[in-house]
Coordinates of C-alpha atoms and ligand atoms in Angstrom, one line a residue:
M1 CA -15.3 -31.3 4.3
A2 CA -12.2 -29.7 2.9
D3 CA -10.7 -30.0 6.4
E4 CA -11.4 -33.7 6.6
Q5 CA -9.8 -34.3 3.3
Q6 CA -6.7 -32.4 4.1
V7 CA -6.3 -34.0 7.5
T8 CA -6.8 -37.5 6.3
A9 CA -3.8 -37.0 4.0
V10 CA -1.6 -36.3 7.1
G11 CA -2.6 -39.5 8.9
N12 CA -5.4 -41.1 10.8
E13 CA -4.2 -40.2 14.2
V14 CA -4.1 -36.5 13.3
S15 CA -7.4 -36.8 11.6
A16 CA -9.1 -38.3 14.7
S17 CA -7.7 -35.6 17.1
F18 CA -8.6 -32.9 14.6
L19 CA -12.1 -34.0 14.3
A20 CA -12.4 -34.3 18.1
A21 CA -11.1 -30.7 18.4
K22 CA -13.5 -29.5 15.8
R23 CA -16.4 -31.2 17.6
L24 CA -15.3 -29.5 20.9
S25 CA -15.0 -26.2 19.0
D26 CA -18.5 -26.4 17.6
E27 CA -20.1 -27.5 21.0
T28 CA -18.3 -24.7 22.7
L29 CA -19.5 -22.1 20.2
T30 CA -23.1 -23.3 20.8
R31 CA -22.7 -22.8 24.5
L32 CA -21.0 -19.4 23.9
D33 CA -23.9 -18.2 21.8
A34 CA -26.3 -18.9 24.7
N35 CA -24.1 -17.1 27.3
P36 CA -21.2 -15.1 25.9
G37 CA -20.5 -13.4 29.2
A38 CA -19.4 -16.7 30.7
F39 CA -16.5 -17.0 28.3
T40 CA -13.0 -15.6 28.3
M41 CA -11.2 -15.6 25.0
L42 CA -7.4 -15.3 24.5
T43 CA -5.7 -15.3 21.2
G44 CA -2.8 -13.4 19.6
D45 CA -0.2 -12.8 17.0
R46 CA 3.5 -12.8 16.6
P47 CA 4.7 -9.3 15.8
T48 CA 6.8 -10.5 12.8
G49 CA 5.2 -8.1 10.2
R50 CA 2.0 -6.4 9.2
L51 CA -1.5 -8.0 9.1
H52 CA -2.9 -9.0 5.8
L53 CA -6.3 -9.9 4.4
G54 CA -5.8 -13.5 5.4
H55 CA -5.5 -12.5 9.0
Y56 CA -8.6 -10.3 8.7
F57 CA -10.9 -13.0 7.4
G58 CA -9.2 -15.8 9.3
S59 CA -9.2 -14.3 12.8
I60 CA -9.5 -10.5 13.3
R61 CA -13.1 -10.4 12.2
E62 CA -14.0 -13.2 14.6
R63 CA -12.3 -11.5 17.5
V64 CA -14.3 -8.3 16.9
A65 CA -17.5 -10.3 16.7
M66 CA -16.7 -12.1 20.1
Q67 CA -15.8 -8.8 21.7
N68 CA -19.1 -7.2 20.5
R69 CA -21.2 -10.2 21.8
G70 CA -19.9 -9.7 25.3
V71 CA -17.2 -12.3 25.6
N72 CA -14.3 -11.2 27.8
T73 CA -11.7 -10.8 25.1
N74 CA -7.9 -10.6 25.3
I75 CA -5.3 -10.3 22.6
I76 CA -1.6 -11.1 23.3
I77 CA 1.1 -9.7 21.0
A78 CA 3.5 -12.5 21.4
D79 CA 6.8 -10.7 21.2
Y80 CA 8.9 -13.5 22.9
Q81 CA 7.5 -15.9 20.2
V82 CA 9.4 -13.8 17.6
I83 CA 12.7 -15.2 18.7
T84 CA 11.6 -18.9 18.6
D85 CA 12.8 -19.2 15.0
R86 CA 14.8 -16.1 14.2
D87 CA 17.8 -14.3 15.6
T88 CA 16.7 -10.8 15.6
T89 CA 14.2 -8.4 17.1
E90 CA 14.8 -5.8 14.4
H91 CA 11.6 -3.8 13.7
I92 CA 9.8 -5.4 16.7
R93 CA 8.6 -2.1 18.2
D94 CA 7.3 -0.9 14.9
N95 CA 5.5 -4.3 14.2
V96 CA 3.9 -4.3 17.7
L97 CA 2.5 -0.7 17.3
N98 CA 1.3 -1.5 13.8
L99 CA -0.6 -4.5 15.1
V100 CA -2.3 -2.3 17.6
L101 CA -3.2 0.1 14.8
D102 CA -4.8 -2.7 12.8
Y103 CA -6.7 -4.1 15.7
L104 CA -8.2 -0.8 16.5
A105 CA -9.0 0.1 12.9
A106 CA -10.7 -3.3 12.5
G107 CA -13.0 -2.6 15.4
I108 CA -11.2 -3.9 18.5
D109 CA -12.2 -1.6 21.4
P110 CA -9.5 -1.4 24.0
T111 CA -12.0 -0.6 26.8
K112 CA -13.5 -4.1 26.1
T113 CA -10.5 -6.1 24.8
M114 CA -7.2 -6.2 26.7
I115 CA -4.2 -5.9 24.4
F116 CA -0.8 -6.6 25.8
T117 CA 2.7 -8.1 25.1
H118 CA 4.6 -11.0 26.6
S119 CA 7.6 -9.0 27.6
A120 CA 5.6 -6.7 29.9
V121 CA 4.0 -9.3 32.0
P122 CA 6.7 -11.0 34.3
A123 CA 4.1 -13.0 36.4
E124 CA 2.7 -14.6 33.2
N125 CA 6.2 -15.7 32.2
Q126 CA 6.9 -17.1 35.6
L127 CA 4.1 -19.7 35.2
M128 CA 6.6 -21.3 32.8
L129 CA 8.5 -22.9 35.7
P130 CA 5.7 -25.0 37.2
F131 CA 4.3 -25.7 33.8
L132 CA 7.5 -27.0 32.4
S133 CA 7.5 -29.6 35.3
L134 CA 4.2 -30.9 34.0
V135 CA 5.4 -32.0 30.6
T136 CA 8.0 -34.5 29.4
E137 CA 10.8 -33.9 26.9
A138 CA 9.3 -36.6 24.7
E139 CA 5.9 -34.7 24.7
L140 CA 7.7 -31.5 23.6
H141 CA 9.5 -33.3 20.8
R142 CA 6.3 -34.8 19.4
N143 CA 4.7 -31.4 18.6
P144 CA 4.3 -31.4 14.8
T145 CA 4.2 -27.6 14.5
V146 CA 7.5 -27.2 16.4
K147 CA 9.0 -29.8 14.1
S148 CA 8.0 -28.1 10.9
E149 CA 9.0 -24.7 12.3
M150 CA 12.4 -26.0 13.1
E151 CA 12.8 -27.4 9.6
A152 CA 11.6 -24.2 8.0
S153 CA 14.0 -22.1 10.1
G154 CA 17.0 -24.0 9.0
H155 CA 18.4 -23.5 12.5
A156 CA 19.2 -26.0 15.2
L157 CA 16.3 -26.5 17.7
T158 CA 16.6 -23.9 20.4
G159 CA 15.3 -24.4 23.9
L160 CA 12.7 -21.7 23.3
L161 CA 11.4 -23.2 20.1
L162 CA 11.1 -26.6 21.8
T163 CA 9.2 -25.1 24.8
Y164 CA 7.2 -22.3 23.3
P165 CA 4.0 -24.3 23.3
V166 CA 4.3 -24.4 27.1
H167 CA 4.9 -20.6 27.0
Q168 CA 1.7 -20.4 24.9
A169 CA -0.1 -22.3 27.7
C170 CA 1.1 -19.6 30.1
D171 CA -0.5 -17.0 27.7
I172 CA -3.8 -18.8 27.7
L173 CA -4.0 -19.9 31.4
F174 CA -2.7 -16.8 33.2
C175 CA -6.1 -15.1 32.4
K176 CA -8.0 -18.4 32.6
A177 CA -9.2 -18.3 29.1
N178 CA -11.6 -21.0 28.1
V179 CA -11.9 -20.3 24.4
V180 CA -8.8 -19.9 22.1
P181 CA -9.5 -19.1 18.5
I182 CA -6.6 -20.4 16.4
G183 CA -5.6 -21.9 13.1
K184 CA -5.0 -25.7 12.7
D185 CA -1.2 -25.2 13.1
N186 CA -1.8 -24.0 16.7
L187 CA -3.9 -27.0 17.7
P188 CA -1.1 -29.0 19.3
H189 CA -0.4 -26.0 21.5
V190 CA -3.9 -25.8 22.8
E191 CA -3.7 -29.6 23.3
I192 CA -0.7 -29.2 25.5
T193 CA -2.4 -26.3 27.3
R194 CA -5.3 -28.6 28.2
T195 CA -2.9 -31.3 29.4
I196 CA -1.0 -28.8 31.6
A197 CA -4.2 -27.4 33.1
R198 CA -5.4 -30.9 33.9
R199 CA -2.1 -32.0 35.4
F200 CA -1.7 -28.9 37.5
N201 CA -5.2 -29.3 38.9
E202 CA -4.7 -33.0 39.6
R203 CA -1.4 -32.6 41.2
Y204 CA -1.8 -29.4 43.2
A205 CA -5.4 -28.3 43.2
A206 CA -7.7 -31.3 43.2
K207 CA -10.2 -29.7 45.5
H208 CA -10.3 -26.3 44.0
P209 CA -9.1 -26.4 40.4
V210 CA -7.1 -23.3 39.4
F211 CA -7.2 -23.6 35.6
P212 CA -9.9 -24.3 33.1
E213 CA -9.3 -26.7 30.2
P214 CA -9.7 -24.3 27.3
A215 CA -11.3 -25.2 23.9
A216 CA -9.6 -24.3 20.7
I217 CA -12.0 -22.5 18.4
L218 CA -11.5 -23.4 14.8
S219 CA -12.9 -21.0 12.3
D220 CA -15.0 -22.1 9.4
A221 CA -13.7 -19.4 7.1
P222 CA -11.9 -20.7 4.1
E223 CA -8.2 -20.4 4.1
I224 CA -7.3 -17.5 1.7
P225 CA -4.5 -18.3 -0.7
G226 CA -1.9 -15.7 -1.6
L227 CA -2.5 -13.8 -4.8
D228 CA -0.3 -16.3 -6.7
G229 CA -2.2 -19.3 -5.4
R230 CA 0.5 -20.3 -3.0
K231 CA 0.2 -20.0 0.8
M232 CA 0.0 -16.4 1.9
S233 CA 3.4 -15.5 3.1
K234 CA 5.4 -12.4 3.7
S235 CA 8.4 -13.9 1.9
Y236 CA 6.4 -14.6 -1.2
G237 CA 5.1 -11.0 -1.4
N238 CA 1.7 -12.4 -2.3
S239 CA -0.5 -10.9 0.4
I240 CA -2.6 -7.8 0.5
M241 CA -1.7 -5.8 3.6
L242 CA -4.5 -4.1 5.5
G243 CA -2.4 -1.0 5.9
A244 CA -1.1 -0.8 2.3
T245 CA -2.2 2.1 0.2
A246 CA -4.8 1.7 -2.6
E247 CA -2.0 2.2 -5.2
E248 CA 0.3 -0.4 -3.6
T249 CA -2.6 -2.8 -3.6
A250 CA -3.4 -2.2 -7.2
K251 CA 0.2 -2.7 -8.2
L252 CA 0.5 -6.0 -6.3
I253 CA -2.7 -7.3 -7.8
R254 CA -1.8 -6.2 -11.3
K255 CA 1.6 -8.0 -11.2
S256 CA 0.1 -11.3 -9.8
P257 CA 0.6 -14.2 -12.1
T258 CA -2.3 -15.8 -14.0
D259 CA -2.4 -18.4 -16.8
S260 CA -2.8 -18.4 -20.6
E261 CA -6.4 -19.4 -20.7
R262 CA -8.5 -16.4 -21.5
R263 CA -11.8 -17.6 -20.1
I264 CA -12.1 -17.1 -16.4
T265 CA -13.3 -20.1 -14.4
F266 CA -13.1 -21.0 -10.7
D267 CA -11.0 -24.1 -10.4
P268 CA -8.6 -24.0 -7.4
V269 CA -6.8 -27.2 -8.3
A270 CA -6.2 -26.7 -12.0
R271 CA -6.0 -22.9 -12.0
P272 CA -4.7 -21.9 -8.5
Q273 CA -3.7 -18.4 -9.5
V274 CA -6.9 -17.2 -11.2
S275 CA -8.8 -19.0 -8.5
A276 CA -6.9 -17.1 -5.7
L277 CA -7.9 -13.8 -7.3
L278 CA -11.5 -15.0 -7.5
T279 CA -11.5 -16.2 -3.8
T280 CA -10.1 -12.9 -2.7
A281 CA -12.9 -11.1 -4.7
G282 CA -15.5 -13.4 -3.2
L283 CA -14.4 -12.7 0.3
V284 CA -14.4 -8.9 0.0
T285 CA -17.7 -8.8 -1.9
G286 CA -19.5 -11.6 0.0
R287 CA -20.2 -13.2 -3.4
D288 CA -19.7 -16.7 -4.7
P289 CA -16.3 -16.8 -6.6
K290 CA -18.1 -19.0 -9.3
D291 CA -20.6 -16.3 -10.0
I292 CA -17.8 -13.7 -10.3
A293 CA -16.0 -16.0 -12.8
E294 CA -19.1 -16.5 -14.8
E295 CA -19.7 -12.7 -14.9
I296 CA -16.1 -12.0 -16.1
G297 CA -16.0 -15.0 -18.5
N298 CA -14.2 -14.2 -21.7
A299 CA -13.1 -10.7 -20.6
G300 CA -10.0 -12.4 -19.3
A301 CA -7.4 -11.8 -16.5
G302 CA -7.2 -8.1 -17.1
A303 CA -10.8 -7.6 -16.3
L304 CA -10.6 -10.0 -13.3
K305 CA -7.7 -8.0 -11.9
K306 CA -9.6 -4.7 -12.4
Y307 CA -12.5 -6.2 -10.5
V308 CA -10.3 -7.5 -7.6
I309 CA -8.5 -4.2 -7.3
E310 CA -11.7 -2.1 -7.2
N311 CA -13.4 -4.4 -4.7
V312 CA -10.4 -5.0 -2.4
N313 CA -9.7 -1.3 -2.2
E314 CA -13.3 -0.4 -1.6
F315 CA -13.6 -3.0 1.2
L316 CA -10.4 -1.8 2.9
A317 CA -11.0 1.9 2.4
P318 CA -12.8 2.5 5.8
H319 CA -10.2 0.4 7.6
R320 CA -7.4 2.3 6.0
E321 CA -9.0 5.7 6.8
R322 CA -9.4 4.8 10.5
R323 CA -5.8 3.5 10.5
T324 CA -4.4 6.7 9.1
E325 CA -6.4 8.7 11.5
L326 CA -5.2 6.6 14.5
A327 CA -1.6 6.7 13.4
K328 CA -1.6 10.5 13.7
D329 CA -1.4 10.1 17.5
M330 CA 1.0 7.3 18.3
D331 CA 1.2 8.4 21.9
S332 CA -2.4 7.2 22.4
I333 CA -1.5 3.9 20.7
R334 CA 1.3 3.4 23.2
D335 CA -1.0 4.4 26.1
I336 CA -3.5 1.8 25.0
L337 CA -0.8 -0.9 25.0
N338 CA 0.6 0.3 28.3
D339 CA -2.9 0.2 29.9
G340 CA -3.4 -3.4 28.6
N341 CA 0.0 -4.3 30.0
R342 CA -1.0 -2.9 33.4
R343 CA -4.3 -4.9 33.4
A344 CA -2.5 -8.1 32.3
N345 CA 0.0 -7.7 35.1
A346 CA -2.7 -7.4 37.7
I347 CA -4.4 -10.6 36.4
A348 CA -1.2 -12.5 36.1
E349 CA -0.1 -11.5 39.7
R350 CA -3.4 -12.8 41.0
T351 CA -3.1 -16.1 39.1
L352 CA 0.5 -16.6 40.2
D353 CA -0.6 -16.1 43.7
E354 CA -3.2 -18.8 43.4
V355 CA -0.5 -21.0 42.0
R356 CA 1.8 -20.3 44.9
E357 CA -1.1 -21.0 47.3
A358 CA -2.0 -24.3 45.6
M359 CA 1.7 -25.4 45.6
G360 CA 2.2 -24.5 49.3
M361 CA 4.7 -21.8 48.4
K362 CA 3.2 -19.0 50.4
Y363 CA 5.6 -18.0 53.2
Ligands
LIG401 N1 1.3 -18.9 18.0 C1 0.3 -18.0 17.6 C2 0.6 -17.7 16.1 O1 0.9 -18.6 15.4 C3 0.4 -16.7 18.4 C4 0.1 -16.9 19.8 C5 0.9 -16.7 20.9 C6 -1.2 -17.4 20.4 N2 0.3 -17.0 22.1 C7 -1.0 -17.4 21.8 C8 -2.4 -17.8 19.8 C9 -2.0 -17.8 22.7 C10 -3.4 -18.2 20.7 C11 -3.2 -18.2 22.1 O2 0.6 -16.6 15.6

């Protein structure tokens, strides 16, 4: 419902394609429930910083659930995507290793889920050449997410930013993923992936299709606002990091802005800041934010913050404990990543070989 409203505001064309994607997502999940072993999931993150509570509820939790249901699960740490809209790779190694720490602490099991980086898998990147031939410049320019990322970056459009959705198609198709959990902003990239898979098969592999047409999986989890009611963003300093200490978390929540009305009520439109705190509390306790508001009532923002601090820290305590334990042995973390990279290379080589075969490039 909320999704429909939001999408209608952007335009009917977007709305129709969003609703079609949502329908495909729901249908695919029904089939996946019946036979999880028949599905290959690929999704991933840009290593631009640390994971926060929004990532946990929006995606990490679902990845762990798919892994544990027996889906063949793969997570790409999209290091080349970092330089689509910024000029530096400062801290990239640290960010990559910290992502691995958070995945493992959250329940990703590296014997079941392959974790790997773009930069370590040359054969995956090589798919970019045939794939680029399957899309037009006009199609690339139409991508609404690329457009908004270019505007937000304040830079001129680079060749990589314009073409990274095709690179994302390489991420998805090299391992023949058929389910791709993503947020709405990544839908155009899955759309182009489907187009590329279809065109490749039509052009080069009509008899024995090489690639599946993957379905985007859109989560039903509510989008978590940042503590100040704005979008969660590193630059706003309004997100609760999974790896922060309990003290850092308490400090962040204590200084988050509220309003002058004493009585606590849940009203995301009129009271976005108080409601963001309530939404956060609701997620970590599994309670309805309205009930929490009622319970706190006239005790005011101080009592609300105390409640949020206690419950967020209690929820994250086991994650943080596991994370601290894992971080004592960073060599093992690097080994896990290197092992994922080795496995990804073997899969990418095999797919690239099928592509060469289909294109008549075996000499
Ligand atoms: N673009 C994704 C993001 O916004 C990260 C990503 C890279 C990804 N490659 C992917 C997601 C492939 C799904 C599938 O963080």
